CSV table of C-alpha atoms in Angstrom, one decimal:
chain,number,residue,atom,x,y,z
O,1,MET,CA,23.3,-15.5,11.5
O,2,LEU,CA,21.8,-13.7,9.9
O,3,ASN,CA,19.0,-11.1,12.1
O,4,ILE,CA,16.8,-10.2,9.0
O,5,ASN,CA,13.6,-8.6,9.9
O,6,ASN,CA,10.4,-7.2,6.9
O,7,TYR,CA,9.4,-5.0,5.8
O,8,ILE,CA,7.0,-3.2,3.5
O,9,LEU,CA,7.1,0.5,2.4
O,10,ALA,CA,4.4,2.2,0.2
O,11,THR,CA,5.6,5.3,-1.9
O,12,ALA,CA,2.5,7.7,-2.4
O,13,GLY,CA,1.5,10.9,-3.9
O,14,HIS,CA,1.0,13.0,-6.6
O,15,VAL,CA,0.8,12.7,-10.0
O,16,ASP,CA,4.5,12.9,-11.2
O,17,HIS,CA,6.4,14.0,-8.6
O,18,GLY,CA,9.0,11.6,-8.8
O,19,LYS,CA,8.3,8.4,-6.4
O,20,SER,CA,9.3,6.0,-9.3
O,21,ALA,CA,12.7,7.9,-10.0
O,22,LEU,CA,12.9,7.6,-6.4
O,23,VAL,CA,12.4,4.2,-5.9
O,24,LEU,CA,15.1,3.6,-9.2
O,25,ALA,CA,17.4,6.1,-7.0
O,26,LEU,CA,17.6,3.7,-4.3
O,27,THR,CA,16.8,1.0,-5.4
O,28,GLY,CA,18.4,0.3,-8.8
O,29,VAL,CA,15.6,-1.5,-9.3
O,30,ASP,CA,13.0,0.4,-12.2
O,31,PRO,CA,9.2,-0.1,-10.8
O,32,ASP,CA,7.0,1.1,-13.8
O,33,ARG,CA,7.9,-2.7,-15.8
O,34,LEU,CA,4.7,-1.8,-18.5
O,35,PRO,CA,5.1,-1.0,-21.9
O,36,GLU,CA,1.9,1.1,-21.0
O,37,GLU,CA,4.1,3.3,-18.2
O,38,LYS,CA,7.2,3.5,-20.4
O,39,ALA,CA,5.5,5.7,-23.3
O,40,ARG,CA,3.2,7.2,-20.7
O,41,SER,CA,6.0,8.1,-18.0
O,42,ILE,CA,3.7,7.1,-16.0
O,43,THR,CA,2.7,4.8,-13.3
O,44,ILE,CA,-0.6,3.0,-13.8
O,45,ASP,CA,-0.1,-0.7,-11.9
O,46,LEU,CA,2.0,-1.6,-8.1
O,47,GLY,CA,5.3,-1.7,-8.8
O,48,PHE,CA,8.1,-3.6,-6.8
O,49,ALA,CA,11.8,-3.0,-5.8
O,50,HIS,CA,13.6,-3.9,-2.1
O,51,LEU,CA,16.6,-2.2,-0.2
O,52,ASP,CA,17.9,-3.6,2.8
O,53,LEU,CA,19.1,-1.4,5.5
O,54,PRO,CA,21.2,-1.2,8.7
O,55,ARG,CA,19.1,-1.2,12.2
O,56,GLU,CA,21.2,-0.5,14.9
O,57,GLY,CA,18.5,-2.6,17.2
O,58,GLY,CA,15.7,-0.8,19.8
O,59,ALA,CA,11.8,-2.1,19.5
O,60,GLY,CA,13.1,-3.9,15.8
O,61,GLY,CA,15.4,-6.2,18.6
O,62,GLU,CA,19.1,-6.6,18.5
O,63,ALA,CA,21.2,-5.5,15.9
O,64,GLY,CA,20.9,-6.6,12.0
O,65,TRP,CA,19.0,-6.1,8.9
O,66,SER,CA,15.8,-4.4,7.6
O,67,ARG,CA,14.7,-6.2,4.5
O,68,VAL,CA,12.1,-3.4,3.0
O,69,GLY,CA,9.9,-4.6,0.6
O,70,ILE,CA,8.8,-1.6,-2.0
O,71,VAL,CA,6.0,-0.8,-3.0
O,72,ASP,CA,5.7,1.5,-6.3
O,73,VAL,CA,1.9,3.6,-6.7
O,74,PRO,CA,0.4,5.4,-9.6
O,75,GLY,CA,-0.2,9.0,-8.7
O,76,HIS,CA,-3.2,9.3,-11.3
O,77,GLU,CA,-6.2,10.3,-10.3
O,78,ASP,CA,-7.5,7.4,-13.2
O,79,PHE,CA,-5.9,4.7,-11.3
O,80,ILE,CA,-6.5,5.4,-7.8
O,81,ARG,CA,-8.4,2.0,-7.7
O,82,ASN,CA,-4.0,0.4,-7.7
O,83,ALA,CA,-2.7,2.7,-5.1
O,84,ILE,CA,-5.4,0.8,-2.6
O,85,ALA,CA,-4.5,-2.3,-2.8
O,86,GLY,CA,-0.8,-1.6,-2.5
O,87,TRP,CA,-2.1,0.0,0.9
O,88,GLY,CA,-3.2,-3.1,2.1
O,89,ALA,CA,-0.5,-4.1,4.3
O,90,VAL,CA,2.0,-1.3,5.1
O,91,ASP,CA,4.5,-0.7,7.2
O,92,ALA,CA,5.5,2.9,6.5
O,93,ALA,CA,4.9,5.1,3.6
O,94,LEU,CA,7.7,7.3,1.6
O,95,LEU,CA,5.6,10.4,0.5
O,96,ALA,CA,6.6,12.3,-2.7
O,97,VAL,CA,6.2,15.9,-2.5
O,98,ALA,CA,7.6,17.9,-5.7
O,99,ALA,CA,9.4,21.2,-4.8
O,100,ASP,CA,8.5,22.7,-8.3
O,101,ASP,CA,4.5,21.6,-7.5
O,102,LEU,CA,3.9,21.0,-3.6
O,103,TRP,CA,1.0,20.2,-2.2
O,104,MET,CA,-1.5,19.4,-4.7
O,105,PRO,CA,-5.0,17.2,-4.4
O,106,GLN,CA,-3.3,13.5,-5.2
O,107,THR,CA,-1.3,14.2,-2.4
O,108,GLU,CA,-4.1,14.8,-0.4
O,109,GLU,CA,-6.2,12.1,-0.8
O,110,HIS,CA,-2.5,9.8,-0.5
O,111,LEU,CA,-2.6,11.0,2.8
O,112,GLN,CA,-6.3,10.2,3.0
O,113,ILE,CA,-6.4,7.2,2.3
O,114,LEU,CA,-2.7,6.1,4.1
O,115,THR,CA,-4.9,7.4,7.0
O,116,TYR,CA,-7.9,5.1,6.9
O,117,ALA,CA,-5.2,1.8,6.2
O,118,GLY,CA,-3.8,2.7,9.4
O,119,VAL,CA,-0.4,3.9,8.0
O,120,THR,CA,1.3,6.0,11.1
O,121,HIS,CA,4.9,5.9,10.3
O,122,GLY,CA,6.5,7.6,6.9
O,123,VAL,CA,9.4,9.9,5.3
O,124,VAL,CA,8.5,12.8,3.8
O,125,ALA,CA,11.0,13.0,0.2
O,126,LEU,CA,10.8,17.0,-0.7
O,127,THR,CA,11.9,15.9,-4.3
O,128,LYS,CA,13.4,17.8,-7.2
O,129,ALA,CA,14.5,19.9,-5.2
O,130,ASP,CA,17.5,21.4,-7.6
O,131,MET,CA,14.9,23.1,-8.7
O,132,LEU,CA,15.2,25.1,-5.7
O,133,LYS,CA,17.1,28.4,-5.5
O,134,GLY,CA,19.5,28.7,-2.3
O,135,ASP,CA,18.5,27.0,1.3
O,136,ASP,CA,15.8,29.8,1.8
O,137,GLU,CA,13.4,27.4,-1.2
O,138,VAL,CA,14.3,24.7,0.4
O,139,THR,CA,13.6,25.9,4.1
O,140,GLY,CA,11.0,27.1,2.9
O,141,ALA,CA,9.2,24.0,0.4
O,142,ILE,CA,9.4,22.1,4.5
O,143,ALA,CA,8.0,24.1,6.0
O,144,GLU,CA,4.6,24.0,3.8
O,145,ILE,CA,5.0,20.7,3.3
O,146,ARG,CA,5.4,21.0,7.5
O,147,ARG,CA,2.4,22.9,7.3
O,148,ARG,CA,-0.1,20.2,5.7
O,149,LEU,CA,0.9,17.5,7.3
O,150,ALA,CA,-0.5,19.2,10.9
O,151,GLY,CA,-2.8,17.1,12.5
O,152,SER,CA,-2.0,14.2,10.2
O,153,ALA,CA,-0.5,11.0,11.0
O,154,LEU,CA,2.7,12.3,10.2
O,155,ASP,CA,3.3,15.4,10.8
O,156,GLU,CA,6.0,14.7,13.0
O,157,ALA,CA,7.3,12.6,10.2
O,158,PRO,CA,11.1,13.8,8.9
O,159,ILE,CA,10.9,16.0,6.0
O,160,VAL,CA,13.7,15.8,3.9
O,161,ALA,CA,15.1,17.9,0.5
O,162,THR,CA,16.5,15.0,-1.9
O,163,SER,CA,17.8,14.9,-6.0
O,164,VAL,CA,17.7,12.5,-8.2
O,165,VAL,CA,19.4,14.7,-10.8
O,166,THR,CA,22.6,15.3,-8.7
O,167,GLY,CA,22.0,12.7,-5.8
O,168,ALA,CA,21.6,15.0,-3.5
O,169,GLY,CA,20.0,14.2,0.0
O,170,LEU,CA,19.5,10.9,-1.1
O,171,PRO,CA,21.9,9.3,1.9
O,172,ASP,CA,20.6,12.0,4.1
O,173,LEU,CA,16.3,9.9,3.0
O,174,ARG,CA,17.8,6.3,3.3
O,175,ALA,CA,19.6,7.1,7.1
O,176,ALA,CA,15.6,8.3,7.9
O,177,LEU,CA,14.1,5.1,6.5
O,178,ALA,CA,16.4,2.5,7.9
O,179,GLU,CA,16.4,4.5,11.5
O,180,MET,CA,12.1,4.9,11.2
O,181,PHE,CA,13.2,0.6,10.4
O,182,GLY,CA,15.2,0.4,12.9
O,183,ALA,CA,13.0,1.5,15.4
O,184,LEU,CA,9.9,-0.8,14.3
O,185,ALA,CA,8.8,-4.4,15.4
O,186,ARG,CA,8.6,-7.5,14.0
O,187,ARG,CA,5.8,-8.9,12.1
O,188,SER,CA,4.0,-11.1,14.3
O,189,ASP,CA,3.4,-14.6,13.1
O,190,TYR,CA,0.3,-16.2,14.7
O,191,GLY,CA,0.2,-19.1,12.3
O,192,LYS,CA,-2.4,-18.1,9.9
O,193,PRO,CA,-0.9,-17.1,7.1
O,194,ARG,CA,-2.3,-14.7,4.6
O,195,LEU,CA,-1.4,-14.1,0.9
O,196,PRO,CA,-4.2,-11.0,-0.7
O,197,VAL,CA,-2.3,-11.7,-4.1
O,198,ASP,CA,-1.4,-7.9,-5.9
O,199,ARG,CA,-0.3,-10.0,-9.2
O,200,VAL,CA,-0.8,-13.7,-11.2
O,201,PHE,CA,0.8,-14.9,-13.9
O,202,SER,CA,1.7,-17.7,-15.6
O,203,LEU,CA,5.2,-19.8,-16.5
O,204,ASN,CA,6.7,-21.7,-19.0
O,205,GLY,CA,7.6,-25.4,-16.7
O,206,VAL,CA,6.6,-23.1,-13.1
O,207,GLY,CA,2.5,-23.2,-13.8
O,208,THR,CA,0.3,-20.4,-12.3
O,209,VAL,CA,2.7,-17.7,-10.1
O,210,VAL,CA,1.1,-15.7,-7.3
O,211,THR,CA,2.9,-12.4,-5.5
O,212,GLY,CA,1.3,-10.3,-2.9
O,213,THR,CA,3.1,-9.6,1.0
O,214,LEU,CA,2.6,-11.8,3.6
O,215,GLN,CA,1.1,-11.4,6.7
O,216,GLY,CA,0.1,-13.6,10.2
O,217,GLY,CA,1.7,-16.6,9.4
O,218,ARG,CA,4.7,-18.5,7.6
O,219,LEU,CA,4.9,-19.8,4.4
O,220,MET,CA,6.7,-23.9,3.1
O,221,PRO,CA,7.2,-25.8,-0.4
O,222,GLY,CA,3.9,-28.5,0.0
O,223,GLN,CA,2.4,-26.5,2.3
O,224,ILE,CA,-1.3,-26.8,1.3
O,225,ILE,CA,-3.2,-23.6,0.8
O,226,GLN,CA,-6.4,-22.6,0.6
O,227,VAL,CA,-7.5,-19.2,-1.9
O,228,GLN,CA,-10.7,-17.2,-0.1
O,229,PRO,CA,-13.4,-15.8,-1.2
O,230,HIS,CA,-13.4,-19.2,-3.1
O,231,SER,CA,-12.9,-22.0,-0.6
O,232,ALA,CA,-10.2,-23.1,-4.0
O,233,LYS,CA,-7.3,-25.9,-2.5
O,234,GLY,CA,-3.8,-26.2,-3.5
O,235,ARG,CA,-0.4,-26.9,-3.2
O,236,VAL,CA,2.8,-24.6,-2.5
O,237,ARG,CA,5.5,-26.1,-5.3
O,238,THR,CA,7.4,-23.3,-4.6
O,239,VAL,CA,7.6,-19.9,-2.2
O,240,GLN,CA,10.5,-17.0,-3.4
O,241,CYS,CA,11.5,-14.4,-1.8
O,242,TYR,CA,12.7,-11.2,-4.0
O,243,GLY,CA,13.7,-13.3,-5.9
O,244,GLN,CA,15.3,-16.1,-4.5
O,245,ALA,CA,14.2,-19.1,-3.6
O,246,THR,CA,13.7,-20.0,-0.1
O,247,ASP,CA,12.6,-22.5,2.1
O,248,VAL,CA,10.7,-20.7,4.4
O,249,ALA,CA,8.6,-16.8,4.3
O,250,HIS,CA,7.9,-14.3,6.8
O,251,PRO,CA,5.4,-12.7,8.0
O,252,GLY,CA,6.1,-9.2,6.1
O,253,ALA,CA,7.8,-10.1,3.1
O,254,ARG,CA,7.4,-9.7,-0.8
O,255,VAL,CA,6.1,-13.3,-1.8
O,256,ALA,CA,5.9,-15.4,-5.1
O,257,LEU,CA,4.2,-18.6,-3.8
O,258,GLY,CA,3.9,-21.2,-7.5
O,259,LEU,CA,1.3,-22.6,-7.2
O,260,PRO,CA,0.2,-25.5,-10.7
O,261,GLU,CA,-2.6,-26.6,-9.2
O,262,LEU,CA,-4.8,-23.7,-10.2
O,263,GLU,CA,-5.8,-21.6,-12.8
O,264,VAL,CA,-4.6,-18.4,-13.4
O,265,ARG,CA,-8.6,-16.9,-13.8
O,266,ARG,CA,-9.4,-14.7,-16.4
O,267,PRO,CA,-12.0,-12.3,-16.7
O,268,PRO,CA,-15.0,-11.2,-16.5
O,269,ALA,CA,-14.7,-15.4,-14.9
O,270,ARG,CA,-15.1,-14.7,-10.5
O,271,LYS,CA,-15.2,-18.1,-9.6
O,272,SER,CA,-13.0,-20.0,-11.2
O,273,GLY,CA,-9.2,-19.7,-11.1
O,274,ILE,CA,-6.9,-17.0,-9.0
O,275,GLY,CA,-6.8,-13.8,-9.5
O,276,ARG,CA,-5.8,-10.6,-7.5
O,277,GLN,CA,-8.4,-9.2,-5.1
O,278,ASP,CA,-7.9,-13.0,-3.5
O,279,VAL,CA,-6.2,-14.3,-0.4
O,280,VAL,CA,-4.2,-17.1,-0.6
O,281,CYS,CA,-4.4,-19.4,3.2
O,282,GLY,CA,-3.7,-21.4,5.5
O,283,GLN,CA,-5.9,-24.6,5.3
O,284,THR,CA,-7.5,-23.9,7.7
O,285,ALA,CA,-8.4,-20.4,7.6
O,286,ALA,CA,-12.1,-18.6,8.0
O,287,ALA,CA,-15.0,-18.9,5.5
O,288,ALA,CA,-16.0,-15.7,3.7
O,289,THR,CA,-18.4,-14.0,4.6
O,290,THR,CA,-20.8,-10.4,2.7
O,291,THR,CA,-21.9,-8.8,6.6
O,292,ILE,CA,-18.8,-7.1,8.5
O,293,ASN,CA,-20.1,-5.8,11.6
O,294,VAL,CA,-17.3,-2.4,11.9
O,295,LEU,CA,-15.9,0.8,13.9
O,296,LEU,CA,-16.2,3.2,11.1
O,297,ALA,CA,-14.0,6.3,11.3
O,298,ARG,CA,-14.0,10.0,10.1
O,299,VAL,CA,-11.1,11.8,9.6
O,300,ASP,CA,-11.8,15.8,9.2
O,301,ARG,CA,-9.8,16.7,7.3
O,302,PRO,CA,-10.6,19.1,3.7
O,303,MET,CA,-11.1,16.1,1.4
O,304,ALA,CA,-8.9,17.1,-2.1
O,305,PHE,CA,-11.9,16.5,-4.4
O,306,ARG,CA,-10.9,16.4,-7.8
O,307,ASN,CA,-13.2,19.4,-9.1
O,308,ALA,CA,-14.2,21.6,-6.3
O,309,PRO,CA,-13.6,25.3,-7.2
O,310,GLU,CA,-11.2,25.1,-4.2
O,311,GLN,CA,-8.7,22.1,-4.3
O,312,GLY,CA,-9.0,21.1,0.2
O,313,SER,CA,-11.7,23.2,1.2
O,314,THR,CA,-14.4,20.7,1.3
O,315,VAL,CA,-15.5,19.7,4.6
O,316,ALA,CA,-16.4,15.9,4.3
O,317,MET,CA,-19.5,14.8,3.8
O,318,PRO,CA,-21.6,12.7,6.1
O,319,LEU,CA,-21.7,8.4,5.1
O,320,LYS,CA,-25.5,7.9,5.1
O,321,HIS,CA,-27.4,4.7,6.7
O,322,GLY,CA,-27.8,2.5,4.0
O,323,MET,CA,-25.3,4.7,1.5
O,324,ARG,CA,-23.5,2.4,-1.2
O,325,VAL,CA,-20.3,2.5,-0.5
O,326,THR,CA,-16.7,0.8,-1.3
O,327,VAL,CA,-14.9,-1.4,0.8
O,328,HIS,CA,-11.3,-2.0,0.3
O,329,HIS,CA,-9.8,-4.8,2.3
O,330,ALA,CA,-5.8,-5.4,0.5
O,331,THR,CA,-6.4,-6.0,-2.5
O,332,ALA,CA,-9.6,-6.4,-3.2
O,333,ALA,CA,-12.5,-3.7,-3.7
O,334,VAL,CA,-16.5,-4.4,-3.5
O,335,GLY,CA,-19.4,-2.7,-2.9
O,336,ALA,CA,-21.8,-2.4,-0.1
O,337,ARG,CA,-24.2,-1.0,1.5
O,338,VAL,CA,-23.6,1.0,5.0
O,339,TYR,CA,-26.4,0.6,8.4
O,340,PHE,CA,-26.1,1.8,11.3
O,341,ALA,CA,-27.8,0.8,14.3
O,342,ASP,CA,-29.9,4.2,15.1
O,343,GLN,CA,-30.1,5.0,11.3
O,344,GLY,CA,-28.1,7.9,12.2
O,345,VAL,CA,-25.3,9.7,9.5
O,346,LEU,CA,-21.3,9.5,10.7
O,347,LEU,CA,-19.6,13.3,10.3
O,348,ALA,CA,-16.6,14.1,9.6
O,349,GLY,CA,-14.2,13.5,12.9
O,350,ARG,CA,-16.7,10.9,14.5
O,351,ASN,CA,-16.5,7.1,14.5
O,352,ARG,CA,-19.7,5.2,14.9
O,353,VAL,CA,-20.2,0.8,14.6
O,354,ALA,CA,-21.7,-0.1,11.6
O,355,GLN,CA,-22.5,-2.5,9.5
O,356,LEU,CA,-21.5,-3.6,6.1
O,357,ARG,CA,-23.3,-5.5,3.4
O,358,CYS,CA,-21.3,-6.3,0.9
O,359,GLU,CA,-22.5,-7.3,-3.0
O,360,ARG,CA,-20.5,-10.6,-2.5
């Protein structure tokens, strides 16, 4: 029997630093699917591909394969919410840094968001390395990236010089990804499936289809599900993983579900049908809530504010009692206010217990 562990890899990096081109070179799949993305030559919404990598054993179990679903996110600052939706359930990141720009505002911003998302594994690709002259310039670029990564969750991540034009470094990048995923444990199955919806559409003869990254448990055809936060119920008709029909989808896989009993939600409706920001759950999932007790952490890295006089030089401002924030969870984003028991503040580099009271 073929031994396969499922993982999710998300891209990250500044606009036009070659994230989508790297995915295409690694997988043969162009993650930019929208006509506007083709016309503007930038990623606007989430794109998807997958990659099978050999696994020699280790923490991830016996030898076999790592099936890696790749989520390609936008690098442009105008589409940062779409990017965050792609980082909700990832095992590792592929951070792209272009040789002609090196470290840029969205490079830092993406790194900090990955930190908040709990991503501690990754590989860094120095893209467009064919633009550098000689080994000395490549070595210098890698040293600069390493300096920028210092103190971050990816400070020891391998850095691989690559070029999609010449193909240089791509085998080394694939090997670095294989080694990283080969050391990761298999996704846990708690018997409580959750599929945050990142795409929803309708197909003739199939009906409503939703896609997402499965967590916490398995999903199978015929299974009764409910959709949170509105507790709508339905039955799974079909299950696909990476374009192939399957009898069971396991945690960590990219999954498409046929849910013909549910309608595609059309804006501005919030409670009818199913759409991005919803979560497909098992039949016994807990009810939704608007009040969450949390441990909040604030990174102490300089913020990459877009209009700062010197990019990356501004210290994060304190988070104050009663301040309005946006809570990102999986593919959802909702306004909330943060409250501390002593009505104090949260400074950079600190953490403290707080309560989030969401607007919906």
